[in-house]
XYZ file of C-alpha atoms in Angstrom:
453
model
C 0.000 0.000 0.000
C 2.741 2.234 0.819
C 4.700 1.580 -2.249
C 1.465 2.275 -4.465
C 0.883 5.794 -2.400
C 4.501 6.656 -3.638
C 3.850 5.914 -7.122
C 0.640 7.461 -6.974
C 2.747 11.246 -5.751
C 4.603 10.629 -8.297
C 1.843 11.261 -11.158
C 2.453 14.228 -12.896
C -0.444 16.913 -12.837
C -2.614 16.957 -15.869
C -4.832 19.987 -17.439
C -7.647 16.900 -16.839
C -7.138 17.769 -12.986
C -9.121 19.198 -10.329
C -7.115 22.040 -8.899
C -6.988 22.863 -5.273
C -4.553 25.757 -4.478
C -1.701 23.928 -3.520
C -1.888 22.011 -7.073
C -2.219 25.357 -8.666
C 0.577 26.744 -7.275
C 2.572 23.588 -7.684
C 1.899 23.355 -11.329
C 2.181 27.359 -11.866
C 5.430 27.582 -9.866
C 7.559 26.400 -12.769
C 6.358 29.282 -15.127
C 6.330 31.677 -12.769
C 10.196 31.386 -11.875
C 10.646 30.635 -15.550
C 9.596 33.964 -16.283
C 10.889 35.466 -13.307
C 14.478 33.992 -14.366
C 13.850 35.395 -18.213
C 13.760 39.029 -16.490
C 16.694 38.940 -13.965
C 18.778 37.752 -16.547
C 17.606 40.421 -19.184
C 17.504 43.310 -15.782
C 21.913 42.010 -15.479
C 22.310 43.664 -18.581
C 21.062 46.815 -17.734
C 23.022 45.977 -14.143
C 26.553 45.611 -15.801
C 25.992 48.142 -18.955
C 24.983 51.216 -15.756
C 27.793 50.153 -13.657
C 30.563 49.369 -16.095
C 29.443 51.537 -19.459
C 27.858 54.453 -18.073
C 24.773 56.167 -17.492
C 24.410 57.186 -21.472
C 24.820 54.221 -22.975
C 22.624 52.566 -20.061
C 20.332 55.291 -21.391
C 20.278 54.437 -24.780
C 19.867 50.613 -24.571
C 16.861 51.686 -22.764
C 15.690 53.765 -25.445
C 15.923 50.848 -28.501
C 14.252 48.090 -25.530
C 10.697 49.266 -27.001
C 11.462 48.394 -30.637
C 13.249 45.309 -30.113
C 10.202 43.912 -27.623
C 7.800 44.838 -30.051
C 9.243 42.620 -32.217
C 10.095 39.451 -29.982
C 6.434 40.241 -29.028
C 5.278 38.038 -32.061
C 6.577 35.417 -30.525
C 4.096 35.937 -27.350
C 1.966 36.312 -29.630
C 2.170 33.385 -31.210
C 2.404 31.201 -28.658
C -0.297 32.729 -26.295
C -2.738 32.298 -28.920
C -1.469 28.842 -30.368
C -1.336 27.321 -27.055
C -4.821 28.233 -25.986
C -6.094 26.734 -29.400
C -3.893 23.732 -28.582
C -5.226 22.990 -25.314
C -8.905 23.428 -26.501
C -8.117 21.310 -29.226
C -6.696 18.320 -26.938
C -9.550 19.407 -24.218
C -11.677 18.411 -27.051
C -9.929 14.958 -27.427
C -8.622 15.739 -30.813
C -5.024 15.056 -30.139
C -3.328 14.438 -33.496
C -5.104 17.356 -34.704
C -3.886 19.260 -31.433
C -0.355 17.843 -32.742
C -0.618 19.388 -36.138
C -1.660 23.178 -34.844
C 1.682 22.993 -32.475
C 3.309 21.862 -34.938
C 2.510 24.520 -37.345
C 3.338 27.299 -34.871
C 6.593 26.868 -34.700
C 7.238 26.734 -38.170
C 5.765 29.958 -38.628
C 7.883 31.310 -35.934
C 10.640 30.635 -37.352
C 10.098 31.941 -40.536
C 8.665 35.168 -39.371
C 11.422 35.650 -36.740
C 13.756 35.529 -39.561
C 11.718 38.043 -41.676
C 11.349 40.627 -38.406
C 15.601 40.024 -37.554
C 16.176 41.538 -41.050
C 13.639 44.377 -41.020
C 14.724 45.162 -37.870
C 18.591 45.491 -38.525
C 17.970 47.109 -41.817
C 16.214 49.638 -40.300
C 18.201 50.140 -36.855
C 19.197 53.509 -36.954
C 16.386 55.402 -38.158
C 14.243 53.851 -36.011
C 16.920 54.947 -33.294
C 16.331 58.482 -34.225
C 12.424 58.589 -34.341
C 12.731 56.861 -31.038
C 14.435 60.392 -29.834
C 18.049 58.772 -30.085
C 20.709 61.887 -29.322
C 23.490 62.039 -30.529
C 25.723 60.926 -27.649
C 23.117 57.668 -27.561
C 22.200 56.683 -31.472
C 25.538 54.819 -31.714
C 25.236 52.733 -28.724
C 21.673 52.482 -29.749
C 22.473 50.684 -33.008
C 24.784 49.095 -31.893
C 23.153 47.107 -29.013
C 19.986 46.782 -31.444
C 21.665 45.566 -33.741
C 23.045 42.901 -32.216
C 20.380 41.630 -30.113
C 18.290 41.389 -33.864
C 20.523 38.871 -34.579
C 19.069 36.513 -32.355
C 15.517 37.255 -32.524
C 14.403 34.446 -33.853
C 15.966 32.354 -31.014
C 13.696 35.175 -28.481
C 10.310 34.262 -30.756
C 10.744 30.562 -30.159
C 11.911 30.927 -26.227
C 8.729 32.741 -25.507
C 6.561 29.995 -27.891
C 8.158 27.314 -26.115
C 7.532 29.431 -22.192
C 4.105 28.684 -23.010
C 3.642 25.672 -25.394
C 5.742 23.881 -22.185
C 2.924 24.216 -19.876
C 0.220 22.827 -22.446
C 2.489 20.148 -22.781
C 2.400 19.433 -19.140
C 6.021 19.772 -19.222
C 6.407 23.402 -16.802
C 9.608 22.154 -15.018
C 11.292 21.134 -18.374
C 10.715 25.233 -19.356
C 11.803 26.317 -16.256
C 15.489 24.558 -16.432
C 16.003 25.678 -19.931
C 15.036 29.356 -18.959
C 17.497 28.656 -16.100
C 20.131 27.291 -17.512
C 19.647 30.401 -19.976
C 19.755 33.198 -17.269
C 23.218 31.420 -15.633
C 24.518 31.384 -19.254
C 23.384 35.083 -19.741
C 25.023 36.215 -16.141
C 27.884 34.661 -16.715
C 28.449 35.697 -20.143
C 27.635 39.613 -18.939
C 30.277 39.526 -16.183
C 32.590 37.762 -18.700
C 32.200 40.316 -22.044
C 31.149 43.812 -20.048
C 32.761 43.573 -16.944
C 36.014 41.080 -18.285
C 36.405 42.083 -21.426
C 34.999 45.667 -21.612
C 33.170 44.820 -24.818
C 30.724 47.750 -23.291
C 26.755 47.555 -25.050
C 27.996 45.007 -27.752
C 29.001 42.425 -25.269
C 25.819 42.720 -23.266
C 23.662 41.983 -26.607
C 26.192 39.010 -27.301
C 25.313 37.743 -23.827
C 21.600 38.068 -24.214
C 21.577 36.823 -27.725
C 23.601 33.543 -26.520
C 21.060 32.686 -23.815
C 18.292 33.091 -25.793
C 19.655 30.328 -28.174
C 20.004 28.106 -24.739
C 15.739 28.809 -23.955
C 14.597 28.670 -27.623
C 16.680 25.530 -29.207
C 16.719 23.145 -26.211
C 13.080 23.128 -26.490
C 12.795 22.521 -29.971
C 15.599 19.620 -29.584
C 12.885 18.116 -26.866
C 10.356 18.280 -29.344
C 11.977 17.176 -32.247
C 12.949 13.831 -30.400
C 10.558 10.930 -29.045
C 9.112 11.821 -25.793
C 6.817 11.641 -23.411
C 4.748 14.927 -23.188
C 1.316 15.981 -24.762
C 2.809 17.742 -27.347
C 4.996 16.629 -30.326
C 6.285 17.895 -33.736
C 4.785 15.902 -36.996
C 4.264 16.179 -40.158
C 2.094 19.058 -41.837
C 1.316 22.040 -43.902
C 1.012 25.356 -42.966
C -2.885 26.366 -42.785
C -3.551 30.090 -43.104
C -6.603 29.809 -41.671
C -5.614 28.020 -38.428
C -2.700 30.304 -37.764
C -4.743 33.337 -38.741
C -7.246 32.493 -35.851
C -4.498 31.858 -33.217
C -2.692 34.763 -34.175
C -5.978 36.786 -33.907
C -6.630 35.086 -30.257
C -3.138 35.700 -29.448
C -3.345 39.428 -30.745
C -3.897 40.775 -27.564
C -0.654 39.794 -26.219
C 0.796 41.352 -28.823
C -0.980 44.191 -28.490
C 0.579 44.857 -24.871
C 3.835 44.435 -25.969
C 3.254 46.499 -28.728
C 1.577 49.299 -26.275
C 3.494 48.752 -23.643
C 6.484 49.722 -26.307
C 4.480 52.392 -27.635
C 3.885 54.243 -24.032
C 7.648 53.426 -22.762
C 8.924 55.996 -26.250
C 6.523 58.778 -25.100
C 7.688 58.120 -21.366
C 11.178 58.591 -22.771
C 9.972 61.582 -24.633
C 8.371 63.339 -21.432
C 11.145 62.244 -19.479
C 13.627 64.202 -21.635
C 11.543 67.040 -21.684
C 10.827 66.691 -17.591
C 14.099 65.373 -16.610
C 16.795 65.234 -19.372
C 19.338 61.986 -19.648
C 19.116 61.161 -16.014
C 14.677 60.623 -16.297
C 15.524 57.748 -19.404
C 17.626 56.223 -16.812
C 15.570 56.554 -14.022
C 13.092 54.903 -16.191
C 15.148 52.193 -17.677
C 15.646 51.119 -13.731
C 11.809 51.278 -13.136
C 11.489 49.075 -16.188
C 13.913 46.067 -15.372
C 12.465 46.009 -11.889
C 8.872 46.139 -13.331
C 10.051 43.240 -15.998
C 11.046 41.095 -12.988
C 7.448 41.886 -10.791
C 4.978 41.684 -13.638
C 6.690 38.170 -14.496
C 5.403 36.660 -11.358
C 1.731 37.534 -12.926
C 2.698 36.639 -16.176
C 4.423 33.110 -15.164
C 1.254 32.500 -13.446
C -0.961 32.912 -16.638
C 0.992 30.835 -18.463
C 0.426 28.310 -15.885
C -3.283 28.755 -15.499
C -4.075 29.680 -19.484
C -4.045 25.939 -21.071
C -5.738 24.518 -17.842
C -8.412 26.899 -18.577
C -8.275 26.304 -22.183
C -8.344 22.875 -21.568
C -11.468 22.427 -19.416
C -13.242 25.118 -21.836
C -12.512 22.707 -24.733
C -13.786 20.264 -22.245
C -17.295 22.145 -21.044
C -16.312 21.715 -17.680
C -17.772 24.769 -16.371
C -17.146 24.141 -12.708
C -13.474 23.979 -13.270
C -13.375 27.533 -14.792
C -14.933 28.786 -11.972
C -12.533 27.031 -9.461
C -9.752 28.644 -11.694
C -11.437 31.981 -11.726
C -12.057 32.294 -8.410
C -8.671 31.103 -6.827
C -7.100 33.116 -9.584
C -8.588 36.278 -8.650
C -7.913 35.849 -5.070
C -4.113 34.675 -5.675
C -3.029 37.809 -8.309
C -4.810 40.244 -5.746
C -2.907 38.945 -2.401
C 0.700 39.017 -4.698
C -0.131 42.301 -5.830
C -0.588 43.676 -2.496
C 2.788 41.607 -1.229
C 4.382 42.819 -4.442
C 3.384 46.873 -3.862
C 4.784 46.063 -0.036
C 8.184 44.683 -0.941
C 8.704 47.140 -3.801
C 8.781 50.212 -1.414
C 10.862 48.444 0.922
C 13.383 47.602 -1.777
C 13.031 51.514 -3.406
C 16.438 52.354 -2.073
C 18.318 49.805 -1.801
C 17.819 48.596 -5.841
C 18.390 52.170 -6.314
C 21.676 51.985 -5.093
C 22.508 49.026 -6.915
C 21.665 50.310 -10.343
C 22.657 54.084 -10.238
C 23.817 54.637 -6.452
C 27.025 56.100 -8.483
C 24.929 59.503 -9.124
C 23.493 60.967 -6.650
C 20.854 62.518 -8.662
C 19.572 60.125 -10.612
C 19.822 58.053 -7.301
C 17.400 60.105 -5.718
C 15.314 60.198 -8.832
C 14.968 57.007 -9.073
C 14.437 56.207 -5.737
C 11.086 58.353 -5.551
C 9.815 57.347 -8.718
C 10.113 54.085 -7.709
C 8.293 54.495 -4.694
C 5.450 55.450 -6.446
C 5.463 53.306 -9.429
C 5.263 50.714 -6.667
C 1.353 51.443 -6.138
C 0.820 50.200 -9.786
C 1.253 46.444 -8.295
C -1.571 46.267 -6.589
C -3.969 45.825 -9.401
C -1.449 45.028 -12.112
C -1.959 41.171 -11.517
C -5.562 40.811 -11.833
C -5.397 42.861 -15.365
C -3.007 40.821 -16.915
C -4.734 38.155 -15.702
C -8.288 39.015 -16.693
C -6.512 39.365 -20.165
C -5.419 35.907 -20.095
C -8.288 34.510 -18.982
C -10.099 35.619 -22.260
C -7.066 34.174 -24.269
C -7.455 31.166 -23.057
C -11.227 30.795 -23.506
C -10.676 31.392 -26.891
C -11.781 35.291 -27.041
C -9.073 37.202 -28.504
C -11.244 39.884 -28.657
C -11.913 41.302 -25.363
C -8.238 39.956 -24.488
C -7.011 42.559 -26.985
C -10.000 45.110 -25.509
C -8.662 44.579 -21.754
C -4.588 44.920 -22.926
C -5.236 47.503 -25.581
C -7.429 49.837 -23.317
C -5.015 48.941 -20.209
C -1.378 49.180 -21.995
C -1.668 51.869 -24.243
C -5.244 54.354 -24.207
C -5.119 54.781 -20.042
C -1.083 55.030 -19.896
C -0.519 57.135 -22.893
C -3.798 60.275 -21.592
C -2.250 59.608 -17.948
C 1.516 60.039 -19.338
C 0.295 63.072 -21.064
C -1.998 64.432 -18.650
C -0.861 64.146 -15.160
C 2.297 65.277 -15.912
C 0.578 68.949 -16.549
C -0.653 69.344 -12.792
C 1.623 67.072 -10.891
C 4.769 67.312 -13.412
C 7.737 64.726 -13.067
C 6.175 62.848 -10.230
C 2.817 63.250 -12.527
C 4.817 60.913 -14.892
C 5.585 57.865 -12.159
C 1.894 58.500 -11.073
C 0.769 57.338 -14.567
C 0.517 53.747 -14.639
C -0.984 53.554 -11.386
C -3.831 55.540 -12.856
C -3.960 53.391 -15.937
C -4.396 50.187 -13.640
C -7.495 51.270 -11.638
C -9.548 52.433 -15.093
C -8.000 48.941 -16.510
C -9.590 46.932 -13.729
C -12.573 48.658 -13.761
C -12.499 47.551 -17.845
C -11.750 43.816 -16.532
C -14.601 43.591 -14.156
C -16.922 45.132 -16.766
C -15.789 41.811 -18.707
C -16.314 39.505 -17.137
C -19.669 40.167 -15.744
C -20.600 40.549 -19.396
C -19.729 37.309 -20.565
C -20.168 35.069 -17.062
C -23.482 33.629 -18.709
C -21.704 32.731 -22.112
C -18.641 31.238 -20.712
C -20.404 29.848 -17.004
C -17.481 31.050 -15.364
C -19.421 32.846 -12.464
């Protein structure tokens, strides 16, 4: 009996599953430091590139960040969208076909992350200069672009594969490639900026290496027998299929896209509010943000394929177990998250830019505002999900479109006229309370189509 309980703990988790909250967590977990790991590792850039390179050209990497997301944002938005079709596809007991649509995805990954690397390069420095590049900043800025380009493709499939893992019922085999990534990425920073003083370059050589560790291990895995959900076959591209997961996945891209969008015209009303030392103060605000909102966005890529799953499946008590634990579990970390951000205001400050005293103190205060932003933050993004994942790219792209670019860009441009810089770090706070007001609106619309409620 003893030896059959064993066995029995030993049975991995399946979408299929009831979830209580320690299952939840246990399955989300994986994702959540996945992602988590994916921004420390991008946030040691920005680390060794302020300490070792200098404010400016810690400025101006900052400044090119929007454009080069954007694009590595197809790749989120691919996968966000193919995943949940996947998992309502296999909910639906339609495995093979499941099979083929995964399989399909990647291929048209990696031919548009080949298309975007060349547009992208091509096109560097211009879009440098309509990003409000200076002239002490556009060379770095190509430069770093540039290079980083390179290995977009590799950044499409690691964030296909971040979510395709989890529909696979494979989170822990994500989470050790995205680990074994970040060491790589550390290691290689310390080596090429702080070593060999190969200044922005060798940061983008460091990033671009990792990303080759998160995005071709994967698609090794796949590519060989094994034991997942998920595996590559045989098939044809279907412009249809990829059309409609693109379309479901379009609001992911949309935030990236907005979220790129709003962080140029913060960089333009910082220069105008603040000069050089504002972009910087930002570009701190940012990699800290990147490593916070991860924790909400690891947990939706945990939670979307269960919920796709059991949609496929009709089991409409299961998406209100996952609703309702959801809601409660992003508003507890938001609150936890808004409480350990002020507490670590100065002393992150001090690692980034405690050099300047300044932008220290800059960035300190803006950061202890910025921190209120938390508090709601996780229940947008995951109200956004949630809609992915049930299929409805449409008021997923509603919820991030509305939240990530209409309130941030009128509360960038607006607050800033009564309450001026601080106006600016007040923004996104502002943005989150109309945004969850949006998200409830949602989802008490659809609770009788979807029997979520």
């Amino acid at each position: 009996m003893q030896n059959a309980g064993l066995k029995e703990k030993k049975i991995a988790i399946q979408l299929s599953d009831h979830f209580t909250y320690k299952k939840l967590l246990h399955f989300c977990l994986p994702p959540v430091v996945m992602m988590v790991f994916t921004s420390i590792y991008g946030v040691v850039d920005g680390l060794f590139v302020s300490n070792f390179v200098g404010k400016i050209p810690f400025a101006a990497i900052n400044l090119v960040m929007p454009f080069i997301m954007i694009l590595g944002g197809f790749g989120f938005m691919i996968g966000t969208g193919g995943s949940a079709l996947v998992a309502k596809t296999a909910g639906e007991g339609e495995k093979e076909k499941a099979n083929r649509y995964f399989t399909m995805m990647i291929i048209f990954t990696l031919i548009c992350g080949i298309a975007l690397s060349v547009i992208g390069i091509v096109f560097m420095r211009p879009i440098s200069y309509l990003l409000g590049a200076t002239e002490a900043m556009i060379e770095d800025c190509v430069l770093y672009g540039r290079v980083v380009l390179c290995f977009n493709t590799a950044f499409m499939l690691q964030s296909v594969f971040q979510t395709f893992l989890a529909t696979a019922e494979k989170p822990k085999l994500g989470l050790a490639a995205t680990v074994a990534a970040g060491v790589i990425n550390m290691a290689l920073d310390a080596l090429f900026v702080a070593g060999f003083r190969w200044g922005v370059a060798g940061a983008a050589l460091a990033t671009g290496i990792s990303q080759c560790i998160g995005g071709i291990l994967p698609l090794v895995y796949f590519l060989r027998p094994n034991d997942s959900l998920l595996r590559l076959v045989k098939t044809k591209l279907q412009g249809k299929i990829l059309l409609r997961a693109c379309t479901n996945g379009s609001s992911e891209l949309m935030s990236n896209i907005s979220g790129s969008i709003v962080s140029i015209l913060y960089n333009f009303q910082l220069l105008k509010y603040a000069g050089e030392n504002g972009v910087a103060a930002y570009g701190v605000l940012m990699y800290i943000q990147f490593i916070f909102v991860a924790i909400f966005i690891g947990y939706t890529i945990g939670t979307a394929p269960i919920v796709g799953y059991h949609y496929g499946a009709e089991n409409h008590s299961e998406l209100k177990n996952m609703l309702r634990k959801s809601m409660f579990l992003m508003t507890a970390a938001g609150l936890i998250m808004m409480l350990l951000a002020q507490t670590l205001a100065f002393p992150l400050a001090k690692v980034f830019v405690g050099y300047d005293a300044e932008l220290f103190d800059m960035t300190r205060r803006a950061f202890q505002i910025f921190a209120f932003s938390f508090i709601l933050a996780g229940v947008n993004i995951f109200a956004s999900s949630f809609f992915t994942a049930l299929n409805n790219g449409g008021i997923s792209a509603a919820i991030s479109f509305l939240r990530t670019l209409v309130f941030q860009m009128l509360s960038v441009l607006l607050i800033p006229l009564i309450f001026e810089l601080d106006g600016i770090w007040w923004a996104i706070t502002v943005a989150e309370v109309f945004a969850f007001a949006i998200s409830l609106i949602f989802l008490l619309a659809k609770k009788n189509q979807y029997h979520y409620l």
